[in-house]
XYZ file of C-alpha atoms in Angstrom:
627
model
C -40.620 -30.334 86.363
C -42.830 -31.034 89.799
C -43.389 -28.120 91.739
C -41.456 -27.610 95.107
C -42.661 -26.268 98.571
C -41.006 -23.294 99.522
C -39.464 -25.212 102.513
C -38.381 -27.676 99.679
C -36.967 -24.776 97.584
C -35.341 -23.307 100.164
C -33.476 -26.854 100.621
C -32.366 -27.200 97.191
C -31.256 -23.166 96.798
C -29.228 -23.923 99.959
C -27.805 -27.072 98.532
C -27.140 -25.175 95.478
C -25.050 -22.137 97.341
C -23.320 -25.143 99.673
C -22.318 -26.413 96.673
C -21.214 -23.095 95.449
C -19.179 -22.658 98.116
C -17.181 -25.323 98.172
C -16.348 -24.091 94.796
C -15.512 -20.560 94.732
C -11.552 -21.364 95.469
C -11.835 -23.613 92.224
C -11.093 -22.281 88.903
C -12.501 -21.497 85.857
C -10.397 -22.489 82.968
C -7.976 -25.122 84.213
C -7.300 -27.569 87.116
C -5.067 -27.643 89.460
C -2.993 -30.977 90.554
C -0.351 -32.163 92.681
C 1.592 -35.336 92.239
C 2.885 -37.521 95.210
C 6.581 -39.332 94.905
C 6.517 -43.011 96.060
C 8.546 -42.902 98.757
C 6.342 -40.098 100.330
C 3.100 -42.462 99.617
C 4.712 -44.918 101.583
C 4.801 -42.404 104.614
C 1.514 -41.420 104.241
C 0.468 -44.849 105.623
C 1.127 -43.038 108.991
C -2.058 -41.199 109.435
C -1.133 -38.089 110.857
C 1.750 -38.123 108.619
C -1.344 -37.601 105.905
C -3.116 -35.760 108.177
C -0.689 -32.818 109.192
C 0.529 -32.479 105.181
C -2.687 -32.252 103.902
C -3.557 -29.800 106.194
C -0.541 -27.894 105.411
C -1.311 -28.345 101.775
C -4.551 -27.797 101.312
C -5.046 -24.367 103.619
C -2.860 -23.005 100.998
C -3.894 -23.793 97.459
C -6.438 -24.916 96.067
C -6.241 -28.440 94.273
C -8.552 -30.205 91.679
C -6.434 -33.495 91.240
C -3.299 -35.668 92.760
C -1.240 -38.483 91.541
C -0.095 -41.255 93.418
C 3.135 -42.370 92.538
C 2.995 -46.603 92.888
C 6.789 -47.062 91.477
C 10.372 -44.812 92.418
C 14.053 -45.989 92.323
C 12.882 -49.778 92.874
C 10.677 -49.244 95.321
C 6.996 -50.467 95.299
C 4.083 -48.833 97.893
C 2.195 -51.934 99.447
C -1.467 -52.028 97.357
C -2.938 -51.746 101.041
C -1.310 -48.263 101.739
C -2.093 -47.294 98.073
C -5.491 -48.226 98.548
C -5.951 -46.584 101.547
C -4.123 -43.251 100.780
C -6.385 -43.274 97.475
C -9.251 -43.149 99.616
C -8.392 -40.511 101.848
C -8.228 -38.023 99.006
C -11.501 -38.968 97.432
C -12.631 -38.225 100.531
C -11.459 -34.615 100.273
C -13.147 -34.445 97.212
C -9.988 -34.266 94.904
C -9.725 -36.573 91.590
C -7.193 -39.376 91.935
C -4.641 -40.713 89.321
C -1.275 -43.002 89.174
C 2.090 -42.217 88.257
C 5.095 -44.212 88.003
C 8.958 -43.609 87.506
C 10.532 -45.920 86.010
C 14.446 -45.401 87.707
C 16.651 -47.990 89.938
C 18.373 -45.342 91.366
C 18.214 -41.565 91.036
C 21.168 -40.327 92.929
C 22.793 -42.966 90.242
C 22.976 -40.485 87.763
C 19.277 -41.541 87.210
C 19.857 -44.758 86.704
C 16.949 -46.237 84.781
C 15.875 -49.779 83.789
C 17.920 -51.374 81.801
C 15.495 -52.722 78.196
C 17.840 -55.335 77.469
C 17.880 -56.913 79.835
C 14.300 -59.656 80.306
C 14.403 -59.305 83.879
C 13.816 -56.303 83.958
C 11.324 -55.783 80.965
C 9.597 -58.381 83.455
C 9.653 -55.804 86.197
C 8.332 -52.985 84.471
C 5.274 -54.853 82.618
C 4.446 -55.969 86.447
C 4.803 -52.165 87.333
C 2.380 -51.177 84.573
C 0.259 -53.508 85.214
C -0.158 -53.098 89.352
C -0.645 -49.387 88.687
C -3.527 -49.748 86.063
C -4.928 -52.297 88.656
C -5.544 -49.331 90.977
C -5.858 -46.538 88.898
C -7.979 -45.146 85.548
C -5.730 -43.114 84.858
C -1.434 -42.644 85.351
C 1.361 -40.616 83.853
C 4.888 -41.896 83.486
C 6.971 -39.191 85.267
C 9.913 -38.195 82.880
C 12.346 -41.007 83.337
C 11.199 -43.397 80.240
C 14.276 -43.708 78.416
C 16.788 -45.313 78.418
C 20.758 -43.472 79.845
C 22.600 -46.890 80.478
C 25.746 -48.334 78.374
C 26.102 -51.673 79.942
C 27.482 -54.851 78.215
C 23.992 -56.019 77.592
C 23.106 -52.627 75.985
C 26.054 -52.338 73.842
C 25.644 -55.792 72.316
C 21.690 -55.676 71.781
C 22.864 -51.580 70.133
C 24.825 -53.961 67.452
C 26.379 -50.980 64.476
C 23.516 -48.935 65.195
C 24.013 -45.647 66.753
C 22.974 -45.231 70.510
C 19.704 -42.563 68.748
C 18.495 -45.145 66.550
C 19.039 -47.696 68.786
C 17.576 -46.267 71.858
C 14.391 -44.687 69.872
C 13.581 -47.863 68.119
C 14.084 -50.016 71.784
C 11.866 -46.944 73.737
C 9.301 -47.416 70.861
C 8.765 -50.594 71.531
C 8.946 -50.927 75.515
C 6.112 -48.272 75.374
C 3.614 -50.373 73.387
C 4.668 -54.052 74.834
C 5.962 -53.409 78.539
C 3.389 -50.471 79.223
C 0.591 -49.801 77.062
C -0.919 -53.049 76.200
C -0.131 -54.551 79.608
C -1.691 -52.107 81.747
C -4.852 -52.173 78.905
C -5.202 -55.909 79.396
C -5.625 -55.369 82.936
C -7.733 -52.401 83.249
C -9.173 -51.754 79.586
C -10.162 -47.823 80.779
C -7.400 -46.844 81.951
C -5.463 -43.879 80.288
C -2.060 -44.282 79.949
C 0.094 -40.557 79.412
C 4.196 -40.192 79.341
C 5.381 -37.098 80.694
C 8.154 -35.395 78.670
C 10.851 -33.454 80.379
C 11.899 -29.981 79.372
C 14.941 -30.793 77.587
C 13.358 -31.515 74.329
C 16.373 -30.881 71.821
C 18.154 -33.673 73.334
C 15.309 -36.638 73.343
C 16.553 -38.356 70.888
C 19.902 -39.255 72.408
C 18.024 -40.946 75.185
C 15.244 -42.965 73.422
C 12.734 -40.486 73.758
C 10.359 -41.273 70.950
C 7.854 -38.220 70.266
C 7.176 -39.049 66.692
C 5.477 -42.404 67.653
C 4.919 -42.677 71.263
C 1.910 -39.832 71.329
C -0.170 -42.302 68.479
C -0.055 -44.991 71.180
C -0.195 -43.446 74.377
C -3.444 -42.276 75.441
C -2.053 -38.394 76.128
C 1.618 -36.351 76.808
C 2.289 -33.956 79.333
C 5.046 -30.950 79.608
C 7.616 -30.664 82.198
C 7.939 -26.344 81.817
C 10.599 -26.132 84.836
C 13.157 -23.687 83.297
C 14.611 -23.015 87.127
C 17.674 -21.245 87.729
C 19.284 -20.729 83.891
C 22.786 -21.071 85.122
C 21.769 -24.666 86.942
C 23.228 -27.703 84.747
C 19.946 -27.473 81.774
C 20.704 -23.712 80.964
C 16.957 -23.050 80.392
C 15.575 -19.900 79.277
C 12.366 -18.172 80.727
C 10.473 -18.146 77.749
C 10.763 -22.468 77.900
C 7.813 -22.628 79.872
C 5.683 -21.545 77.423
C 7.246 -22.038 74.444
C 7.660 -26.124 74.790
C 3.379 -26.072 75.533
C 2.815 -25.317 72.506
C 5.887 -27.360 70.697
C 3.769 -30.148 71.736
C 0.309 -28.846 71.512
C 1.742 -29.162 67.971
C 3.085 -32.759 68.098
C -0.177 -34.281 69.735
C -2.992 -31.975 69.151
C -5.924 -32.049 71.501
C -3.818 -34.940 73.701
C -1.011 -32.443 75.351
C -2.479 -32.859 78.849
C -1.114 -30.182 80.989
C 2.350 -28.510 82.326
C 4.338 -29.546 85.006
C 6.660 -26.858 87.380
C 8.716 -27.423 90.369
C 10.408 -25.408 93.128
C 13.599 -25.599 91.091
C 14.686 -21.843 91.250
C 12.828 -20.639 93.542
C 16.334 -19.505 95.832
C 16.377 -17.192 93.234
C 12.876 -15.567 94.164
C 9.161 -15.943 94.408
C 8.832 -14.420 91.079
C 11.572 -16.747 89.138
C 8.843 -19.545 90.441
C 5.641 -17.549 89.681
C 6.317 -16.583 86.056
C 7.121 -20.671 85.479
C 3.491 -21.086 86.493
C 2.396 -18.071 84.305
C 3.806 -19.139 81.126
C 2.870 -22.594 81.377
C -0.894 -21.257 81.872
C -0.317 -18.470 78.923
C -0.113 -21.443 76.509
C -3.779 -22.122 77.276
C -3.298 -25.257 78.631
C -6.483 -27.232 80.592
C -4.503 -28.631 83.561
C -1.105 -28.063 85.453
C 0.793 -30.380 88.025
C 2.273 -28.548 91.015
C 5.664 -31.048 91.648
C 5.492 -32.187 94.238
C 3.061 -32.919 97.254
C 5.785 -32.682 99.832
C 7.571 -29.390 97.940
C 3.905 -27.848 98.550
C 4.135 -29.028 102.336
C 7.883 -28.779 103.176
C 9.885 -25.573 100.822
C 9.164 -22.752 103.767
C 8.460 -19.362 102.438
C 11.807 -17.088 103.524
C 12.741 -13.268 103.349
C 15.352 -14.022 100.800
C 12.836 -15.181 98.433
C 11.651 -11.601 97.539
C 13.834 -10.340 95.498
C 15.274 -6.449 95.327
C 12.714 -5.059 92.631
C 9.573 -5.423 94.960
C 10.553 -2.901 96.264
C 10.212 -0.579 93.243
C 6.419 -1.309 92.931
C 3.317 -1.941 90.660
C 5.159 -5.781 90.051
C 2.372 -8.713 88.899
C 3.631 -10.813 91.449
C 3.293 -9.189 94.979
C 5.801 -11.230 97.286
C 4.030 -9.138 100.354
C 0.327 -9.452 99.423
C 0.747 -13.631 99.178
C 2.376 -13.983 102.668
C 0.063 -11.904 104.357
C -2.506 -14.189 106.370
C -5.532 -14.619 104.966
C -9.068 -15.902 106.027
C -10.257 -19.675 104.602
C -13.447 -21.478 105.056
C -13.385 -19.032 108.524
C -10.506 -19.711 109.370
C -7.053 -17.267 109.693
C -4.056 -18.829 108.134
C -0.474 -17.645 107.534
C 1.079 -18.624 104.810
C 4.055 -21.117 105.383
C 5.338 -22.463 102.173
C 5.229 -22.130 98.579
C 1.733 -23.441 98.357
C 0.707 -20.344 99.048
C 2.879 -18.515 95.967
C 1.351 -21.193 93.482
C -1.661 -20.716 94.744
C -2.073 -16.734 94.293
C -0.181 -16.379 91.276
C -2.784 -19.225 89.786
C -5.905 -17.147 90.539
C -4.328 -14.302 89.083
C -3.871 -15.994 86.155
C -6.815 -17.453 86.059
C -8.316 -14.227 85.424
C -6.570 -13.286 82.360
C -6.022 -16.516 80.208
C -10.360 -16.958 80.023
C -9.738 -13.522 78.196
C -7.184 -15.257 75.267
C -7.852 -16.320 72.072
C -5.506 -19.305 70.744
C -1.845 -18.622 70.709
C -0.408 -17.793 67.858
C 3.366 -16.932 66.674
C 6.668 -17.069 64.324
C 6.271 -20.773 62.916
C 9.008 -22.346 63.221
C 9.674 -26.105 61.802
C 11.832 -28.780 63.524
C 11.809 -32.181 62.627
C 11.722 -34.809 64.443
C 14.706 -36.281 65.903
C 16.521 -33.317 64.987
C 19.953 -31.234 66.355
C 21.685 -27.872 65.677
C 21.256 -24.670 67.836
C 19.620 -26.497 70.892
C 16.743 -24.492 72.086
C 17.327 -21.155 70.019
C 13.629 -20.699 69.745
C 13.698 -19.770 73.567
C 16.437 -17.108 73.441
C 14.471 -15.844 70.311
C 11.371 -15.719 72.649
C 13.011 -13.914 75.514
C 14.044 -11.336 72.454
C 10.467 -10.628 71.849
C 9.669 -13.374 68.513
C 6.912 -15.143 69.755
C 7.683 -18.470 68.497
C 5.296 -21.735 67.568
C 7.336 -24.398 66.633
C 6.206 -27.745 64.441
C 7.478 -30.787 64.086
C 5.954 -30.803 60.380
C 6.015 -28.836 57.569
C 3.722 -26.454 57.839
C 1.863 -24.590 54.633
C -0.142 -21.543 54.416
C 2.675 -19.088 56.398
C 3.035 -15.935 55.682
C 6.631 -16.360 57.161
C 8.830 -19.663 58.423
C 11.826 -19.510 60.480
C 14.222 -22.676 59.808
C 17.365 -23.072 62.743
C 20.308 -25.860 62.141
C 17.526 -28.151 62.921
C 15.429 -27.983 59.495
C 18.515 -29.649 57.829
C 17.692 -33.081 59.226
C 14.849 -32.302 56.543
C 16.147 -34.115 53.577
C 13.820 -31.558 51.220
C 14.432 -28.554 52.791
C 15.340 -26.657 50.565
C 12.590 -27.425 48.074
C 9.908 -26.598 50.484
C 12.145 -23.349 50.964
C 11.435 -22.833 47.291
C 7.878 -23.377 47.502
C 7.267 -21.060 50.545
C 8.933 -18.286 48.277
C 7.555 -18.906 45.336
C 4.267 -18.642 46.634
C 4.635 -15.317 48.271
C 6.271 -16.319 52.078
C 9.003 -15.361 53.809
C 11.711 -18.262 54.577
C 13.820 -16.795 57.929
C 17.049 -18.907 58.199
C 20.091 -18.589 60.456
C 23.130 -18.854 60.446
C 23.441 -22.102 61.891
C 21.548 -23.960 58.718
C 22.864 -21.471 56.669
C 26.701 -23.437 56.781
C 24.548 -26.977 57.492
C 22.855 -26.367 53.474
C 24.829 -23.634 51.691
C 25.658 -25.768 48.734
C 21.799 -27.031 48.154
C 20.664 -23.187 49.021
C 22.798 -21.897 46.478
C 20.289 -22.830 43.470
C 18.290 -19.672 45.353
C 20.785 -17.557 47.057
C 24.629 -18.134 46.779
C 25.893 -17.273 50.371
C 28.799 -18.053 52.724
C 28.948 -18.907 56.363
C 32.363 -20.630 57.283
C 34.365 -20.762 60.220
C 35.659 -17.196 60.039
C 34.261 -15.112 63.374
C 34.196 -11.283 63.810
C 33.967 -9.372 67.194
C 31.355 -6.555 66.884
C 29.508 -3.773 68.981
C 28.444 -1.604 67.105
C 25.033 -1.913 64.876
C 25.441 1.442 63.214
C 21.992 3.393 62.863
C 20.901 0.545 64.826
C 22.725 1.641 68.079
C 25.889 -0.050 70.281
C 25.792 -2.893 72.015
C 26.450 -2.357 75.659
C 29.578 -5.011 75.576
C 31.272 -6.869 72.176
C 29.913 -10.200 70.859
C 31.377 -13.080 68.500
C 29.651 -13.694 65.441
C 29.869 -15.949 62.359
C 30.871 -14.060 58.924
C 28.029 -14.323 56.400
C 29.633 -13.782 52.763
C 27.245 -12.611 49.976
C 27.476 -11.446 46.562
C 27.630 -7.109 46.467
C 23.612 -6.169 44.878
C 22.310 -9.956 45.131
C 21.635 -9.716 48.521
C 21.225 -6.853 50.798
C 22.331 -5.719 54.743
C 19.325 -4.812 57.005
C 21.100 -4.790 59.988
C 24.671 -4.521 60.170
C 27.382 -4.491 63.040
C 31.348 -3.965 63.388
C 34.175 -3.100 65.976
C 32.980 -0.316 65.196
C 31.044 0.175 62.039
C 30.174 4.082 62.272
C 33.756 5.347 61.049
C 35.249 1.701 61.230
C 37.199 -0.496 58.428
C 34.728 -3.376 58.096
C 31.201 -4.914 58.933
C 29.114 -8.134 58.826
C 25.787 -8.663 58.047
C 23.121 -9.100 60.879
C 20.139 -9.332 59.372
C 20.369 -10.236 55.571
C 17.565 -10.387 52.748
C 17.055 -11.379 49.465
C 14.636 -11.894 47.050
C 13.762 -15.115 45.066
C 10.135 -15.476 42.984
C 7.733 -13.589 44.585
C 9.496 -14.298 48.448
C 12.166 -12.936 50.845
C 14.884 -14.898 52.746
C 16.521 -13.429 55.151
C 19.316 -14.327 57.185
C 19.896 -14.121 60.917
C 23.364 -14.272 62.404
C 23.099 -15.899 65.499
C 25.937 -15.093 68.004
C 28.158 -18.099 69.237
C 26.703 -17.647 72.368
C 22.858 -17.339 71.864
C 22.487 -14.803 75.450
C 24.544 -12.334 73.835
C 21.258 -12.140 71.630
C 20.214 -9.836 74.703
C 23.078 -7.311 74.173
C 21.715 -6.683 70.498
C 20.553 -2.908 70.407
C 16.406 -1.980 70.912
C 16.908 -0.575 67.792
C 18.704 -3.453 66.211
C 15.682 -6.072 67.856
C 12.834 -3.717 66.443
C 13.798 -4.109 62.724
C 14.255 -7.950 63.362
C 11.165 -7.777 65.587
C 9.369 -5.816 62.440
C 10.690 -8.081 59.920
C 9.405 -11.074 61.556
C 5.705 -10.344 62.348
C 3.416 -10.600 59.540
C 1.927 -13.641 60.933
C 0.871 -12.424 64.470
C -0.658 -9.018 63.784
C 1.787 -6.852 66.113
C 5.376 -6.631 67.469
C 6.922 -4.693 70.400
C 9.609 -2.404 70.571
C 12.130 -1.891 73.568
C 15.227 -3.830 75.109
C 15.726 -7.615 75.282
C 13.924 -9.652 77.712
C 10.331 -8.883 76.829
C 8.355 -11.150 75.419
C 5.298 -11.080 73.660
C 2.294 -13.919 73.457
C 0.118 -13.065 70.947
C -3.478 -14.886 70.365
C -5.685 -15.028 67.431
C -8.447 -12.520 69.203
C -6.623 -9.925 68.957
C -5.394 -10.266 72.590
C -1.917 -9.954 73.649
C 0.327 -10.526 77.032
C 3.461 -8.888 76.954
C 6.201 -9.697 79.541
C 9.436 -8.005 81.099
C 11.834 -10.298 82.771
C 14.413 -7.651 83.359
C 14.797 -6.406 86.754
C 14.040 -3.284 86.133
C 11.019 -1.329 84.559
C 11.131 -0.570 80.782
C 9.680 1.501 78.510
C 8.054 -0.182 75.237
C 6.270 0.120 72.364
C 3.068 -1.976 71.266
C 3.251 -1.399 66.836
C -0.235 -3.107 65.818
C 0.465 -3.943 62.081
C -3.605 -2.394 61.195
C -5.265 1.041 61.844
C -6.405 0.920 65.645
C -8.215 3.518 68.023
C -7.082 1.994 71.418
C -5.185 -0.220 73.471
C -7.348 -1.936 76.038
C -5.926 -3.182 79.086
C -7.670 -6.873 79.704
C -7.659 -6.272 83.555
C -8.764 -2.701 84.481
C -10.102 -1.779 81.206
C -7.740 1.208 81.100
C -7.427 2.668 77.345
C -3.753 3.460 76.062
C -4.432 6.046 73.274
C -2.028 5.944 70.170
C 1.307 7.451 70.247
C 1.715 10.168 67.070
C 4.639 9.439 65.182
C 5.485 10.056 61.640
C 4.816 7.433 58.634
C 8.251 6.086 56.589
C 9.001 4.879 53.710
C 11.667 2.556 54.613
C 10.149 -1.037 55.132
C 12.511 -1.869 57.593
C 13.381 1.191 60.222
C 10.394 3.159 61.354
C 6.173 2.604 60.522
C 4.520 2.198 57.894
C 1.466 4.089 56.958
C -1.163 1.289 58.490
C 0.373 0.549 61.821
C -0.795 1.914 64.872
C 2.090 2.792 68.049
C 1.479 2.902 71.317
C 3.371 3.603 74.080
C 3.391 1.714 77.579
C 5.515 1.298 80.766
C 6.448 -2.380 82.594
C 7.835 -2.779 86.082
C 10.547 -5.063 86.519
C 9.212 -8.863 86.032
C 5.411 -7.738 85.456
C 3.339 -8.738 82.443
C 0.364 -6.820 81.144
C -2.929 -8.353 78.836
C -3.826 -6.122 76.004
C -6.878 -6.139 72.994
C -6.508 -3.585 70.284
């Protein structure tokens, strides 16, 4: 290396801390993005249009990367107003990429293109093409399938179902009308589809995801869960949860999550913890929808919700809207921006501290129905799930719903997870899907007789009654862990919650799920703990306490645990191993072990080589832990 002056040093060190500068709003372990709609690139052609957004925008978060949107609802942007908005964000030193939605008409019920028709084939290989013209890289925002039933559709669907028909046509528009177009005309570019948060229902709609992540170049995760009682029903734990469903279906190619305002009305936090769990799954990137949600959704009173008031919440509504001082400047927080931005950081801090997630496998095929996004309500119960869409060997435990019968074999890989030691987890749901196969290793009954129940015995009372599928089992062949009646302390008659037996050298148990999966939530602490227990030999710890907590667990030895009740709870951290502390991630604060009494029941209190400890959560607060 030459030697410098000092003048000359003094350049470069200043170049060096300039450059440093501009950076220290960045990141550390993921990016930040934005994506613009269309319609909005098309106003952007008005320079102070650009000019006033950005600055709104940008004063408040921090962004790595946007997306120009060249396609919406039939409408092109002019190449000269892509081209020049393009430019003006290179020029703020953000990375650029494409997107296009492939729709006619939203408010339509979504109308999308219609792939039976040539016309319009035609327009969407001149779509693909136009975009990869301009861009290195786009995503397909979540519209690429297929929802229309017109005359052309129904004759090119023939005596094929509308699934197979629609996944076999979506298939194939992928590769011919996207992929290999845009290719041809820009052979760089990457091409990635963005999948939508309603995964148990893709198939219906032509959404391919056992062959359209070996062609496209890379996925990405819509995590909005919103408001659960909008029209999806989504629960919390989604967010997280479907990162790592397809981490698992295109490893190393999952690109990022994607959150919206969507339930934000019901408070900043509702829209923080979206962010958070999409980040918890370790993700590299995350797309902030959209541009104009980040300039326009106004930060209001009604958006802090009742419990901030209690204190010591992760999410401080009153800390992010206080102004704040920004390359010198004093700025007030005006929209959401700002709550993205600040809950970000925050997590940017903690995830560099996690391992790799790790959880409850749980295996559902491709293509597959039955108990539509059970795994989440599990999650919200504290079972930290990590679902496959493959068959996955070497578990110490699997949990199968309704939709491991579309698995032809199930029930011989059920055999050959017990005979080699695992525990097969199955509810209720397959249970009546397979119970003739399953009887050749446990002869059970799960018909269409229901039972009203509240009470879980020495597993507590449920706070209001529930309906719940009979299970039927032979007396001494199979054995109640849990139990539950109306009442079943001094009652007539119970039914089995949690159910075991043994087969070879394994365990199957049975899980009742409740006709309707939230009144999972009303089950006991007591009654969770010995499911919560039962379940964890493959992620090193469990939690005690009420419903609504949920726990991530990583492969360090790191954990986050959550509470999305709004109010604070009392919990228990069991580590299944002989520990000496609890470590808080954050403030390094060490959470000594609780003394409690070893027992010999496997099921209802500790075992001799766990360690308890004992912590406290405001309402909607998470905490990182290493033991």
């Amino acid at each position: 290396m030459k030697n410098v002056s000092g003048k000359h040093f003094l350049l470069v060190l200043c170049a060096i801390m300039a450059a440093a500068t501009l950076q220290a709003g960045k990141y550390q372990h993921f990016k930040v993005s934005t994506y613009v709609r269309a319609q909005d690139v098309a106003r952007m052609d008005d320079e102070k249009f650009l000019n006033d957004t950005w600055e709104t925008v940008s004063s408040q978060v921090d962004l790595d990367k946007i997306y120009l949107e060249t396609h919406r609802d039939a409408f092109t942007v002019p190449e000269k107003t892509m081209k020049k908005v393009k430019k003006f964000f290179l020029s703020k030193g953000l990375q650029v990429g494409g997107g296009i939605t492939f729709t006619r008409s939203e408010p339509s019920d979504f109308e999308t293109y219609s792939y039976a028709r040539q016309e319009e084939r035609e327009q969407v290989k001149h779509i693909s093409e136009y975009t990869a013209k301009l861009f290195d890289d786009f995503i397909l925002d979540d519209f690429f399938f297929i929802d229309l039933k017109n005359d052309d559709e129904i004759a090119a669907k023939g005596n094929k179902s509308w699934t197979e028909y629609r996944l076999r046509l979506m298939a194939d528009a992928g590769r011919e009308l996207v992929v290999n177009p845009a290719k041809a005309v820009n052979p760089k570019v990457k091409v990635i589809v963005k999948y939508p948060n309603w995964y148990d229902h893709f198939h219906g709609l032509g959404f391919n995801i056992e062959e359209e992540p070996t062609y496209f170049d890379g996925i990405w995760t819509g995590t909005e869960t919103r408001d659960p009682a909008s029209a999806q029903h989504l629960q919390n734990y989604l967010s997280y949860n479907i990162m790592k469903y397809f981490d698992n279906i295109a490893p190393g190619r999952n690109g990022g999550g994607w959150v919206d305002a969507g339930g934000i009305h019901m408070s900043m936090d509702r829209y923080a913890e979206q962010l958070h769990l999409t980040m918890l799954s370790k993700t590299q990137e995350i797309i902030l929808w959209n541009y104009m949600q980040l300039a326009e959704v106004k930060i209001m009173p009604a958006m802090r919700a009742p419990w901030q008031d209690l204190g010591g919440n992760s999410f401080r509504y009153d800390d992010m809207v206080k102004p704040f001082t920004k390359n010198g400047k004093s700025i007030t927080p005006t929209t959401m921006a700002r709550f993205a931005d600040q809950t970000l950081h925050q997590t940017d801090k903690l995830v560099g501290l996690l391992g790799s997630p790790v959880g409850l496998v749980s295996y559902k095929p491709y293509h597959s129905s039955g108990e539509e996004f059970l795994q989440n309500y599990l999650g919200m119960v504290g079972l930290p799930m990590d679902m496959h869409p493959v068959w996955k060997e070497g578990c110490r435990q699997i949990l199968l719903t309704q939709q491991a019968a579309k698995d032809k074999d199930i029930v011989e890989k059920i055999k050959r997870q017990l005979k080699g030691g695992g525990d097969v987890i199955i509810t209720t749901g397959l249970l009546k899907a397979i119970k003739e196969q399953l009887a050749d290793v446990v002869e059970l009954d799960c018909g269409d007789l229901k039972a009203i129940v509240n009470d879980f015995g020495m597993a507590g009372k449920a706070e209001r009654e529930m309906i719940i599928p009979q299970v039927k089992y032979f007396t001494n062949d199979a054995w109640e862990v849990v139990s539950a009646g109306r009442p079943l302390t001094r009652g007539v008659s119970g039914f089995p919650i949690l159910l075991r037996d043994t087969y070879s050298k394994g365990m199957l148990f049975v899980l009742t799920i409740p006709d309707d999966f939230g009144d999972l939530y009303d089950f006991p602490p007591q009654a969770l703990n010995v499911i919560r227990r039962a379940m964890s030999k493959d992620v090193g710890a469990y939690i005690e306490g009420p419903s609504k907590v949920a726990l991530f667990p990583y492969d360090n030895k790191t954990m986050v645990v959550e509470n999305f009740n709004d109010n604070a709870v009392d919990l228990r951290v069991v580590v299944n191993d002989k520990v000496n502390t609890l470590v808080n991630l954050l403030t390094g604060e060490q959470i000594k072990p609780a003394e409690v009494k070893p027992s010999r029941n496997r099921f209802y209190g500790y075992a001799e080589g766990q360690t308890v400890f004992d912590l406290k959560l405001p309402a909607h607060s998470y905490v990182g832990l290493k033991y």
